[in-house]
PDB file of C-alpha atoms and ligand atoms in Angstrom:
ATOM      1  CA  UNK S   1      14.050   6.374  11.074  1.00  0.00           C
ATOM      2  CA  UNK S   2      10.544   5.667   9.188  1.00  0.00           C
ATOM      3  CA  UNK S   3       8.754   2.245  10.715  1.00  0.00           C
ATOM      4  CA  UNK S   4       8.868  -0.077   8.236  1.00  0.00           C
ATOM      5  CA  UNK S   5       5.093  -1.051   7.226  1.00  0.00           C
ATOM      6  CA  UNK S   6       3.729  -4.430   5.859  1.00  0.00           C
ATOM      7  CA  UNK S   7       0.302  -4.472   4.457  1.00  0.00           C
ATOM      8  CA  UNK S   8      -1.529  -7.177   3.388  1.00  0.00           C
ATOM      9  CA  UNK S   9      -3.865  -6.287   0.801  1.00  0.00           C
ATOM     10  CA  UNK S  10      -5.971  -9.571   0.152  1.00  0.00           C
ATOM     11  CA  UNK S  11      -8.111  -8.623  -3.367  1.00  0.00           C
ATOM     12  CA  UNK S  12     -11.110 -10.361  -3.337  1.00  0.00           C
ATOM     13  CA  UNK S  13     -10.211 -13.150  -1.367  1.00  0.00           C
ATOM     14  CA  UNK S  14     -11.675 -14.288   1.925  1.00  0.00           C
ATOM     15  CA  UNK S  15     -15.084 -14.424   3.298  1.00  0.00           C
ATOM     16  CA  UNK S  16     -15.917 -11.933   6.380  1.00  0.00           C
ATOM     17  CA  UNK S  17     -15.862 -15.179   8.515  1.00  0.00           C
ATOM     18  CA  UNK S  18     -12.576 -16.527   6.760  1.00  0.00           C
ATOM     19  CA  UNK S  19     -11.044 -12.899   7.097  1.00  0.00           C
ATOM     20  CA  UNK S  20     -11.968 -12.761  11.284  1.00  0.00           C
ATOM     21  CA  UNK S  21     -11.010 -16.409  11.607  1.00  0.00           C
ATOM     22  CA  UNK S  22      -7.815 -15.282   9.784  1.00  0.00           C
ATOM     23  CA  UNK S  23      -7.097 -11.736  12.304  1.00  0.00           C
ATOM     24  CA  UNK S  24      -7.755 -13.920  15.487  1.00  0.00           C
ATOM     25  CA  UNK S  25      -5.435 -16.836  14.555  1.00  0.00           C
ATOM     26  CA  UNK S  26      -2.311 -14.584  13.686  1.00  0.00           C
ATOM     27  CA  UNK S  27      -3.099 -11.446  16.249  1.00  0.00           C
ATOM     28  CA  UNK S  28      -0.914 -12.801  19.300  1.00  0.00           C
ATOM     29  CA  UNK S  29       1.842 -14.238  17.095  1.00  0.00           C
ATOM     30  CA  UNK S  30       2.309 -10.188  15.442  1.00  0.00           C
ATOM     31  CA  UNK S  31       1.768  -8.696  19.100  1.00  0.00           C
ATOM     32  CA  UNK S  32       5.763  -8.946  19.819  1.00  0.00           C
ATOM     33  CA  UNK S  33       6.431  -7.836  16.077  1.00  0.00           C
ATOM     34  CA  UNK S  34       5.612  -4.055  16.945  1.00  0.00           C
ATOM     35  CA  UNK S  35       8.968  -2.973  15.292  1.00  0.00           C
ATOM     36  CA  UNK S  36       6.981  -2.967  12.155  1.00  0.00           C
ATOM     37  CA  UNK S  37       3.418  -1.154  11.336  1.00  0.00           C
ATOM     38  CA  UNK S  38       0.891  -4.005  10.279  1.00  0.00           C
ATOM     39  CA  UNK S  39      -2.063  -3.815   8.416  1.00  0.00           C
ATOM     40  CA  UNK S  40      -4.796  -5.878   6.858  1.00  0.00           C
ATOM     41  CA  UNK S  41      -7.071  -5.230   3.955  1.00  0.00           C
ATOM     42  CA  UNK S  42      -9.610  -7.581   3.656  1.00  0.00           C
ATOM     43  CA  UNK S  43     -12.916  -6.786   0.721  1.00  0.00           C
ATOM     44  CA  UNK S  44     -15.463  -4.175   2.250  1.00  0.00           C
ATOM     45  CA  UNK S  45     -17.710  -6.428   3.722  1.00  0.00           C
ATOM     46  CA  UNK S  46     -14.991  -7.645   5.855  1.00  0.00           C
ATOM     47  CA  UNK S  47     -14.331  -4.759   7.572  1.00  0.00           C
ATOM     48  CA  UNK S  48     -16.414  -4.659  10.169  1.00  0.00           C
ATOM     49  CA  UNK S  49     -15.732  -7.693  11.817  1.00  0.00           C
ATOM     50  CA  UNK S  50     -12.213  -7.532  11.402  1.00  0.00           C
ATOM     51  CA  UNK S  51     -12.088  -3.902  12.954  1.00  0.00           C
ATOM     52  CA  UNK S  52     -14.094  -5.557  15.944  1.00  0.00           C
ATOM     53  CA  UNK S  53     -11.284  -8.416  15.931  1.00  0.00           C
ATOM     54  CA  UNK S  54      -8.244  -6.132  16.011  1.00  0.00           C
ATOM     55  CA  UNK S  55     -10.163  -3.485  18.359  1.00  0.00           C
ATOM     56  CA  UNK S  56      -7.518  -2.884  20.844  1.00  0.00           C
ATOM     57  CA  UNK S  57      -4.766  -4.242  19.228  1.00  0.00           C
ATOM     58  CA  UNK S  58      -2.024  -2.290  17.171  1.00  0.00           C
ATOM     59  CA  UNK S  59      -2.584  -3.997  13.991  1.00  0.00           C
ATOM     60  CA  UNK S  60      -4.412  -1.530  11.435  1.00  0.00           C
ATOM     61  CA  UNK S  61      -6.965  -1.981   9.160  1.00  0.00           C
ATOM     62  CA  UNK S  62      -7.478  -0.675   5.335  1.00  0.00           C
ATOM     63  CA  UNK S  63      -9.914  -0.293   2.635  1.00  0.00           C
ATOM     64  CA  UNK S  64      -8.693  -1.279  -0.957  1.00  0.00           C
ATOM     65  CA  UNK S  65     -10.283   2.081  -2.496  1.00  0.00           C
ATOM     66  CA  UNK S  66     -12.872   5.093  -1.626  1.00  0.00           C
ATOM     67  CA  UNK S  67     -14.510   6.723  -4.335  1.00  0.00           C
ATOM     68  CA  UNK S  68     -14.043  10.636  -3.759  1.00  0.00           C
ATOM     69  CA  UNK S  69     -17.648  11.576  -3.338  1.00  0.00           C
ATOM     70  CA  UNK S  70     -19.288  11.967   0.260  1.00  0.00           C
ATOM     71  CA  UNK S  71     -22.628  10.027  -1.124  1.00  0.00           C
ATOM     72  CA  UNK S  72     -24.721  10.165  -4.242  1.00  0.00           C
ATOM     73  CA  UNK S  73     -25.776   8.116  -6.973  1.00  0.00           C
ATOM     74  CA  UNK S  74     -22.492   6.118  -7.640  1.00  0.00           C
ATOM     75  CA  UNK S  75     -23.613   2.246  -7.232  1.00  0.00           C
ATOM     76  CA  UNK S  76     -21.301  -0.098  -5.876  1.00  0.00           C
ATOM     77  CA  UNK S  77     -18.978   2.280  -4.336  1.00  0.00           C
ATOM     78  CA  UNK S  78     -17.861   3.057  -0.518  1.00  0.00           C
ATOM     79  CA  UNK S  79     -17.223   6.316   0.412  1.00  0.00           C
ATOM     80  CA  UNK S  80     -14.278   8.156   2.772  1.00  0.00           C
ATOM     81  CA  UNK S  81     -17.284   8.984   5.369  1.00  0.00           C
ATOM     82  CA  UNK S  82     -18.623   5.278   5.690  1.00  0.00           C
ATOM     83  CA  UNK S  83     -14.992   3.967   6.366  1.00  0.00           C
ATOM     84  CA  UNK S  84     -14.220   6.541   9.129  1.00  0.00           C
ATOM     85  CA  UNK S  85     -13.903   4.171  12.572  1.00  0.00           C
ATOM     86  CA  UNK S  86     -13.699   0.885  10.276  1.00  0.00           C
ATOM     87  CA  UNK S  87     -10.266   1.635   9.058  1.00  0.00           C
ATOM     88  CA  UNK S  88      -6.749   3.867   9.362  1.00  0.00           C
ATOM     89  CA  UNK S  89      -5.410   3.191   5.656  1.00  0.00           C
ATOM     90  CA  UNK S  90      -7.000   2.960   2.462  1.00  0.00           C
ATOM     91  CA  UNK S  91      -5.161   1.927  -0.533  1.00  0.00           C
ATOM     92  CA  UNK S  92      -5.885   4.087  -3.960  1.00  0.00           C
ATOM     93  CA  UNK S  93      -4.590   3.730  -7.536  1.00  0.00           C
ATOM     94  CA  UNK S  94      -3.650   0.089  -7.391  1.00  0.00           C
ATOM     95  CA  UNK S  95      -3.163  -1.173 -10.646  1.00  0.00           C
ATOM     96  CA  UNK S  96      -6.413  -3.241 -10.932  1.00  0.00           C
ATOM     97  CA  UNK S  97      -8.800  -0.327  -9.633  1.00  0.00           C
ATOM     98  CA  UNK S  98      -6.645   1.600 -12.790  1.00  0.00           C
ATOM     99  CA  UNK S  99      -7.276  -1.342 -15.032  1.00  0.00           C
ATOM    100  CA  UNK S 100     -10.614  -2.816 -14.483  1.00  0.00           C
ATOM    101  CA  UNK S 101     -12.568   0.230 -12.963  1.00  0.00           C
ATOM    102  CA  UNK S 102     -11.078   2.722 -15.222  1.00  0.00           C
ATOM    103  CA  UNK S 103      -9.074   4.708 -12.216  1.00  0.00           C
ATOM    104  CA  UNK S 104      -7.296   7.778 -13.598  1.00  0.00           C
ATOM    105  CA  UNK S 105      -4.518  10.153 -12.458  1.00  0.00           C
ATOM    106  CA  UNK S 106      -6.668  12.378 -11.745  1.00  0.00           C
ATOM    107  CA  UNK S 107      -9.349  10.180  -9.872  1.00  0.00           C
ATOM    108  CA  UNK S 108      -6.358   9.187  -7.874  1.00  0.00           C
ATOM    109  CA  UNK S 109      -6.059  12.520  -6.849  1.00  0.00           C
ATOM    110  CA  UNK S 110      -9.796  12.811  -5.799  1.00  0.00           C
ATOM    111  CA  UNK S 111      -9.894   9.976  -4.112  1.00  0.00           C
ATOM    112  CA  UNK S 112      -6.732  11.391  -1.687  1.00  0.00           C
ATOM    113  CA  UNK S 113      -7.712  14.350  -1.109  1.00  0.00           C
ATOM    114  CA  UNK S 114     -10.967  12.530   0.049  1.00  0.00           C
ATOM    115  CA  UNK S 115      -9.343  10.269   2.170  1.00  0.00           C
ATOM    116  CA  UNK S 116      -7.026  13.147   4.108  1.00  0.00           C
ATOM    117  CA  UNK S 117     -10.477  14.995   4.639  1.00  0.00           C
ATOM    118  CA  UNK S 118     -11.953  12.035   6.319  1.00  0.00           C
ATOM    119  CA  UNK S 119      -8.911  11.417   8.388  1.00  0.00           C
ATOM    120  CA  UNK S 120      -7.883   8.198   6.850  1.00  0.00           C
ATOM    121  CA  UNK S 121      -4.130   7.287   5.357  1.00  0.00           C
ATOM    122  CA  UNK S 122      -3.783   7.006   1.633  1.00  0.00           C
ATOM    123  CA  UNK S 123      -1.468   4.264   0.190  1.00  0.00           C
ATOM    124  CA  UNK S 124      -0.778   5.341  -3.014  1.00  0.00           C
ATOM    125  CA  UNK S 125      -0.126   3.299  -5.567  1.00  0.00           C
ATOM    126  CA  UNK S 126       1.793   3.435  -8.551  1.00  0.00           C
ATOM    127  CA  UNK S 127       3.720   1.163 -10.866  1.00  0.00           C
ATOM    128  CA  UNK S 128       4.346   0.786 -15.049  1.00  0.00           C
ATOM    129  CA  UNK S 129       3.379  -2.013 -17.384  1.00  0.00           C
ATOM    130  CA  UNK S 130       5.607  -4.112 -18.601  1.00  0.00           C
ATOM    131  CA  UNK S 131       5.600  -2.241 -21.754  1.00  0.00           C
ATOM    132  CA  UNK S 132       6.444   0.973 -20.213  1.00  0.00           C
ATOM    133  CA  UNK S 133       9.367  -1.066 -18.677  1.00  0.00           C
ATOM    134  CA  UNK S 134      10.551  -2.967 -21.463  1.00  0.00           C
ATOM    135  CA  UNK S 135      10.627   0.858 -23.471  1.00  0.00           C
ATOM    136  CA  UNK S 136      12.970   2.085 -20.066  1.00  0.00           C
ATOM    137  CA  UNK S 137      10.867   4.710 -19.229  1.00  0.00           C
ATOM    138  CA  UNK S 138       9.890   3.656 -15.921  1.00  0.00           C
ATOM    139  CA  UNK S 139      11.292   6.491 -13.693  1.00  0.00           C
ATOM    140  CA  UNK S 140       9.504   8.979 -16.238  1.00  0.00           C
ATOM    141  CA  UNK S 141       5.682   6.947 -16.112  1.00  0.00           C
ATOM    142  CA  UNK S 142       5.669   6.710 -12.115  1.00  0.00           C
ATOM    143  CA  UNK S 143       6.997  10.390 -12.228  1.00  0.00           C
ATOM    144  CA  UNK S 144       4.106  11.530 -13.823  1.00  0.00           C
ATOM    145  CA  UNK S 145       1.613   9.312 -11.384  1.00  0.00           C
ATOM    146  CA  UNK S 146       3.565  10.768  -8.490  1.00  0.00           C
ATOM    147  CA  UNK S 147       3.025  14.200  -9.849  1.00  0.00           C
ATOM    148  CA  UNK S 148      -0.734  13.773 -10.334  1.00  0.00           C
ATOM    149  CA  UNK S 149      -1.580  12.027  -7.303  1.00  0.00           C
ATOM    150  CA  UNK S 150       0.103  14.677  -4.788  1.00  0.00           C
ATOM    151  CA  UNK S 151      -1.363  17.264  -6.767  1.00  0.00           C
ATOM    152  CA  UNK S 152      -2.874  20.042  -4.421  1.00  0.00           C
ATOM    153  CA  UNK S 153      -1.857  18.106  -1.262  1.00  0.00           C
ATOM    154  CA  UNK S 154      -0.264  20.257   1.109  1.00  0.00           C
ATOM    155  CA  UNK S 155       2.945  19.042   2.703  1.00  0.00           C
ATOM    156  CA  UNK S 156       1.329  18.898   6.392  1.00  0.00           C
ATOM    157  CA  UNK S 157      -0.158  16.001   4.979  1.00  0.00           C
ATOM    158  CA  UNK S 158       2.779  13.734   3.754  1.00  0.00           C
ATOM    159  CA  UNK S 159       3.232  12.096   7.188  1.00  0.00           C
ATOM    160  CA  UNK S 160      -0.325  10.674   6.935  1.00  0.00           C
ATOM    161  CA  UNK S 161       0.245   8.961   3.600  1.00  0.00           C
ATOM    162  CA  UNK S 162       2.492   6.041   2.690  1.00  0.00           C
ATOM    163  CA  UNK S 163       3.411   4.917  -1.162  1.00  0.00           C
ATOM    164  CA  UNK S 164       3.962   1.984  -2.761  1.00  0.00           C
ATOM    165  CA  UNK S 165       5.487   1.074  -6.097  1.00  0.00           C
ATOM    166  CA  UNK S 166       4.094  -2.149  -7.249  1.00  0.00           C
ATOM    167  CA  UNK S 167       5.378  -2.556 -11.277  1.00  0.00           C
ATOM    168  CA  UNK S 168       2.334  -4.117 -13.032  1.00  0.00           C
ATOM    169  CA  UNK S 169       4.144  -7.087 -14.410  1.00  0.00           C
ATOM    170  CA  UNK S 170       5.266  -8.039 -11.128  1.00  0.00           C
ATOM    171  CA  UNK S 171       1.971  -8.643  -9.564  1.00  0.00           C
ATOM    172  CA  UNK S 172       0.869 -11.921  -9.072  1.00  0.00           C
ATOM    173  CA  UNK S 173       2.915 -13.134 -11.459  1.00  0.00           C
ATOM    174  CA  UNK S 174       5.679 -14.657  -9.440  1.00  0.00           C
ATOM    175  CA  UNK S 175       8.139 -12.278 -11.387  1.00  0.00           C
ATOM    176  CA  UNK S 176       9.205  -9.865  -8.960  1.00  0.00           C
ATOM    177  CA  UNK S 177      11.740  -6.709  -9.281  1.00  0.00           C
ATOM    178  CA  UNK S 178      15.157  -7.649  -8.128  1.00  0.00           C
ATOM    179  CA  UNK S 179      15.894  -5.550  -5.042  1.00  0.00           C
ATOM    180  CA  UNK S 180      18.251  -2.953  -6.553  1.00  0.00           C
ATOM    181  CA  UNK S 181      15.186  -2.275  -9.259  1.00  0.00           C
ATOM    182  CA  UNK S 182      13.004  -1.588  -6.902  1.00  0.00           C
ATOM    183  CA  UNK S 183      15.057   0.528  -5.070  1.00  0.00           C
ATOM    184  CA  UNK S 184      16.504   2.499  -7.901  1.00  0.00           C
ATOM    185  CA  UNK S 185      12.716   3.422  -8.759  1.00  0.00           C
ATOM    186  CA  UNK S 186      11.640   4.297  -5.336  1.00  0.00           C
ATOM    187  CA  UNK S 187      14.724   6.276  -4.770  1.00  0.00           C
ATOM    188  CA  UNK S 188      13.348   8.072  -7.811  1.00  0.00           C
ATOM    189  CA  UNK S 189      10.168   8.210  -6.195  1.00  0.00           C
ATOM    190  CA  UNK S 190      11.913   9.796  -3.476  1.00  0.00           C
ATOM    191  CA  UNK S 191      13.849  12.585  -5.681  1.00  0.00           C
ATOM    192  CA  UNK S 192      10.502  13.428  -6.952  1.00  0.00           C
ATOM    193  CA  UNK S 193       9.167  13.765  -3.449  1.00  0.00           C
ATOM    194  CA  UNK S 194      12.478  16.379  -2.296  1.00  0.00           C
ATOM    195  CA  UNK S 195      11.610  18.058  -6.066  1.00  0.00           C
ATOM    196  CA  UNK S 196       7.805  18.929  -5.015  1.00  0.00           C
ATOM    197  CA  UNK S 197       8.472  19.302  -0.884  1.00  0.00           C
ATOM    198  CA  UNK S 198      12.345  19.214   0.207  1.00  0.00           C
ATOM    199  CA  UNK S 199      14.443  16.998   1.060  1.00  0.00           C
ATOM    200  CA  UNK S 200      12.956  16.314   4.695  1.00  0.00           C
ATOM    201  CA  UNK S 201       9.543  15.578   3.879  1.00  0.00           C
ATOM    202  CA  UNK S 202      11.053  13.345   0.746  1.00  0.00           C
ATOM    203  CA  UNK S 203      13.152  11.613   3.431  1.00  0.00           C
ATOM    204  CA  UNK S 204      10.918  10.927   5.777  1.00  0.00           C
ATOM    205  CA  UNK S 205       8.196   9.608   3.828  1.00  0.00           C
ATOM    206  CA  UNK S 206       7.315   5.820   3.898  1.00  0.00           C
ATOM    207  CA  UNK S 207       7.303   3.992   0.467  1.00  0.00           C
ATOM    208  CA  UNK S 208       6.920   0.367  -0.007  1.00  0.00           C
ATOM    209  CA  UNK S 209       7.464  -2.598  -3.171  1.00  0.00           C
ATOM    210  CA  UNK S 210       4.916  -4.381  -3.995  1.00  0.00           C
ATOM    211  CA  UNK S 211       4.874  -7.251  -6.647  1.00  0.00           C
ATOM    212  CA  UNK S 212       4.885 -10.926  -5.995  1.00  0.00           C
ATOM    213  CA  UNK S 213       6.378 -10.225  -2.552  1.00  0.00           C
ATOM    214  CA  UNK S 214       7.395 -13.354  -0.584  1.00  0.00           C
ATOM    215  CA  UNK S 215       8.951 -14.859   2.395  1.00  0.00           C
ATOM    216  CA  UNK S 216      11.947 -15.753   0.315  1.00  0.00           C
ATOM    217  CA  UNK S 217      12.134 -13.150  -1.546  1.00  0.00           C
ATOM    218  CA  UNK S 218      11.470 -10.295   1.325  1.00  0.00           C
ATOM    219  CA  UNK S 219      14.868 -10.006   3.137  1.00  0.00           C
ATOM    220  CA  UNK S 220      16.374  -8.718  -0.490  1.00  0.00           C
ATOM    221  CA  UNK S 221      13.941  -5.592  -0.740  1.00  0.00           C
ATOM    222  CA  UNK S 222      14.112  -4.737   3.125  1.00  0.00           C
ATOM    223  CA  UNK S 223      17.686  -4.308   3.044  1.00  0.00           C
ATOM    224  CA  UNK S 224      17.831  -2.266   0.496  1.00  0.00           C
ATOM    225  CA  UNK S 225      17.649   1.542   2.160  1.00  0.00           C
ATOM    226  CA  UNK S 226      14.322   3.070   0.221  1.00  0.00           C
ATOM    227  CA  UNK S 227      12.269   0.253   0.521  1.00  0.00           C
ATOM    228  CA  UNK S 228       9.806   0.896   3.720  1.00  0.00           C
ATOM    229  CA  UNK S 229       8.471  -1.853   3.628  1.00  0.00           C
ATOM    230  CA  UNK S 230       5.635  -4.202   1.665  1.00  0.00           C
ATOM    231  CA  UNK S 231       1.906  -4.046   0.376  1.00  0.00           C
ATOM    232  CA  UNK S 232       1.540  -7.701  -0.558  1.00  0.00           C
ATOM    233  CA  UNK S 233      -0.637  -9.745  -2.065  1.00  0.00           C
ATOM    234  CA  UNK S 234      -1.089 -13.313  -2.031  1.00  0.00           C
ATOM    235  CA  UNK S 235       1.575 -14.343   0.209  1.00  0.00           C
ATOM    236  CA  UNK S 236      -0.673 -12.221   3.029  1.00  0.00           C
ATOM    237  CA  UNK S 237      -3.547 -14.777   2.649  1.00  0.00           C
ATOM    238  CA  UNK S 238      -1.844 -17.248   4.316  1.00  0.00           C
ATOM    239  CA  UNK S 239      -1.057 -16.762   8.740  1.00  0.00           C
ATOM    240  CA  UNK S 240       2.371 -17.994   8.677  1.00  0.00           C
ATOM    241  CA  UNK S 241       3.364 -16.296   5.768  1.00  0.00           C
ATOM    242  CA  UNK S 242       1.915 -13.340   6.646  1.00  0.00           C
ATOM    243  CA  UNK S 243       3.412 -13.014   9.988  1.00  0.00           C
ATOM    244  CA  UNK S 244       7.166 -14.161   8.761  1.00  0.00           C
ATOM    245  CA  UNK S 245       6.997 -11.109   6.352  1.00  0.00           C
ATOM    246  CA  UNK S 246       6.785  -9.278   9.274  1.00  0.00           C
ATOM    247  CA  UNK S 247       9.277 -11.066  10.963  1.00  0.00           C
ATOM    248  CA  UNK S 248      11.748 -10.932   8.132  1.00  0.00           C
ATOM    249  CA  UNK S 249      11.107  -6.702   7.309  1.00  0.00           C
ATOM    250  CA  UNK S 250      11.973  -6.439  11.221  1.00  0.00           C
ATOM    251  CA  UNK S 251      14.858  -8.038  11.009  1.00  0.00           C
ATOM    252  CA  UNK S 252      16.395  -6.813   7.340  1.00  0.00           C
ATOM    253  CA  UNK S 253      15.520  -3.314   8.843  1.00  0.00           C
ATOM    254  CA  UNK S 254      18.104  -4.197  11.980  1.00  0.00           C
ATOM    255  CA  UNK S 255      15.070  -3.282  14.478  1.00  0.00           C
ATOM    256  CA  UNK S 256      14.751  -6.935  15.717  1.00  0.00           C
TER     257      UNK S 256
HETATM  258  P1  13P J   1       1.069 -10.133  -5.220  1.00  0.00           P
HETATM  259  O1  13P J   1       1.836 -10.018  -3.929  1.00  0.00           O
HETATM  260  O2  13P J   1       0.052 -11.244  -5.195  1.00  0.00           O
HETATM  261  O3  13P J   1       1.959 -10.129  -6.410  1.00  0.00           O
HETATM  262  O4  13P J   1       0.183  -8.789  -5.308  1.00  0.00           O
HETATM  263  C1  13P J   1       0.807  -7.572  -5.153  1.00  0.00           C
HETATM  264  C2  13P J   1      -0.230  -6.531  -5.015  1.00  0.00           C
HETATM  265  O5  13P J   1      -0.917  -6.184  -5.967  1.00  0.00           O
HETATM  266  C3  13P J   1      -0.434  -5.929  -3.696  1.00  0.00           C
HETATM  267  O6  13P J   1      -1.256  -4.814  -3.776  1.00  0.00           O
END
C-alpha cells in the first residue's frame, strides 16, 4: 500500500509571516488526517519559520528547487546543503523552473542526484505542453523526462523519491486532466519505472497529478489506482481547502 501524499506547493505566494500564520492555523485540524503524508512548500525565505512551526509535528516541509552545486558563484540559488534540517522534500523539474529558469533534462538529473546526497526527497516533476498533447505524444515526451531524470540513480534510492505528473496546460488554468487521463499517463509512468527497475520498485513507488487540482475535482483522481496522491497549487493557499484535499485523498484512498 503506498501513503497517499498531498503537497502543497505555494509558488511565490505568501509572506514568511503569512506562510507561519498559515502552518499554525491548519496544523491541529491535519493532526487526525495522518492516513495521508502532508507537506508544505512555501518560497525559501519561508522556510525557516515554517520548519520551526511544524517542528514536532508530522507535517513535512519542501523546497520548490536546489540547484545541484554544493556552493559557488551561482547568484540567487539555494543549495541541497543549506536546506538540510529546513526541509524533507524538494520539488525539481516543475514546469516553471523548466520554463522560466531554463531547467533541462539533464539539470533535472543534477539537481536529484544532489538532493539524494544531501538526504532530502526529490519530487520529480514532469508533464507535456499542450502541444505535445494535442500531437498525442504524451506517453512518449514524459517517457523521455522519466528516462533522464532517473538517470544514474540507483534503485536503493526510489523509496526516497516521489513523482508527479503535472501536464503543462493544466496548471493554473482551471483545465484539469480528467481522472482516467491522468491515470493512463502515470500508469505509463509506472511501466517505465518496472522497464528501468522491476516491477516492485515500479509498484511501489509514489506518483502524484498535479494540474488545477481542487476540492471538487480531487475525489475523481484519488480513486483512480495510480494516482498517489496531489502536488497542488493554488487550491493549497487557502486552510480549508488545503486541509479538505487531505480529507478527500484519505477518504477516495478507503484509509479513512
Ligand atoms: P495549480 O494547482 O494552481 O494548477 O498548480 C499546479 C502546480 O503547478 C503544482 O506544482
Amino acid at each position: 500500500m503506498r501513503t497517499p501524499i498531498i503537497a502543497g506547493n505555494w509558488k511565490m505566494y505568501k509572506t514568511p509571516a503569512e506562510a507561519v500564520a498559515f502552518v499554525n492555523a491548519i496544523k491541529d485540524r491535519l493532526a487526525d488526517l495522518k492516513a495521508a503524508e502532508r507537506v508544505v512548500c512555501p518560497p525559501y525565505v519561508a522556510l525557516p519559520g515554517v520548519q520551526a512551526a511544524l517542528a514536532g509535528t508530522d507535517i513535512y516541509v519542501g523546497a520548490q528547487d536546489v540547484h545541484w552545486e554544493k556552493e559557488g558563484a551561482y547568484t540567487s540559488q539555494i543549495s541541497a546543503p543549506m536546506l538540510v534540517g529546513l526541509v524533507k522534500y524538494v520539488i525539481i523539474g516543475h514546469s516553471e523552473t523548466r520554463e522560466y529558469l531554463g531547467v533541462t533534462d539533464e539539470m533535472v538529473n543534477k539537481k536529484v542526484k544532489a538532493a539524494l546526497a544531501h538526504g532530502l526527497h526529490p519530487i520529480i516533476a514532469v508533464g507535456e505542453s499542450l502541444a505535445i498533447n494535442e500531437a498525442g505524444q504524451t506517453k512518449e515526451f514524459v517517457d523521455r523526462q522519466i528516462r533522464a531524470a532517473f538517470a544514474g540513480i540507483p534503485a536503493d534510492a526510489l523509496s526516497n523519491i516521489v513523482i508527479a505528473y503535472e501536464p503543462i496546460w493544466a496548471i493554473g488554468t482551471g483545465k484539469s486532466a480528467t481522472g482516467e487521463q491522468a491515470n493512463a499517463i502515470i500508469g505509463s509512468i509506472r511501466a517505465t519505472l518496472a522497464e528501468l527497475y522491476g516491477q516492485a520498485h515500479a509498484e511501489a513507488m509514489r506518483i502524484q497529478y498535479g494540474g488545477s487540482v481542487k476540492p471538487a475535482n480531487m475525489a475523481e483522481f484519488m480513486s483512480q489506482p495510480h494516482i498517489d496522491g496531489a502536488l497542488v497549487g493554488g487550491a493549497s493557499l487557502q486552510e480549508d481547502s488545503f486541509v479538505e484535499l487531505v480529507r478527500i485523498a484519505i477518504e477516495a484512498k478507503g484509509l479513512g
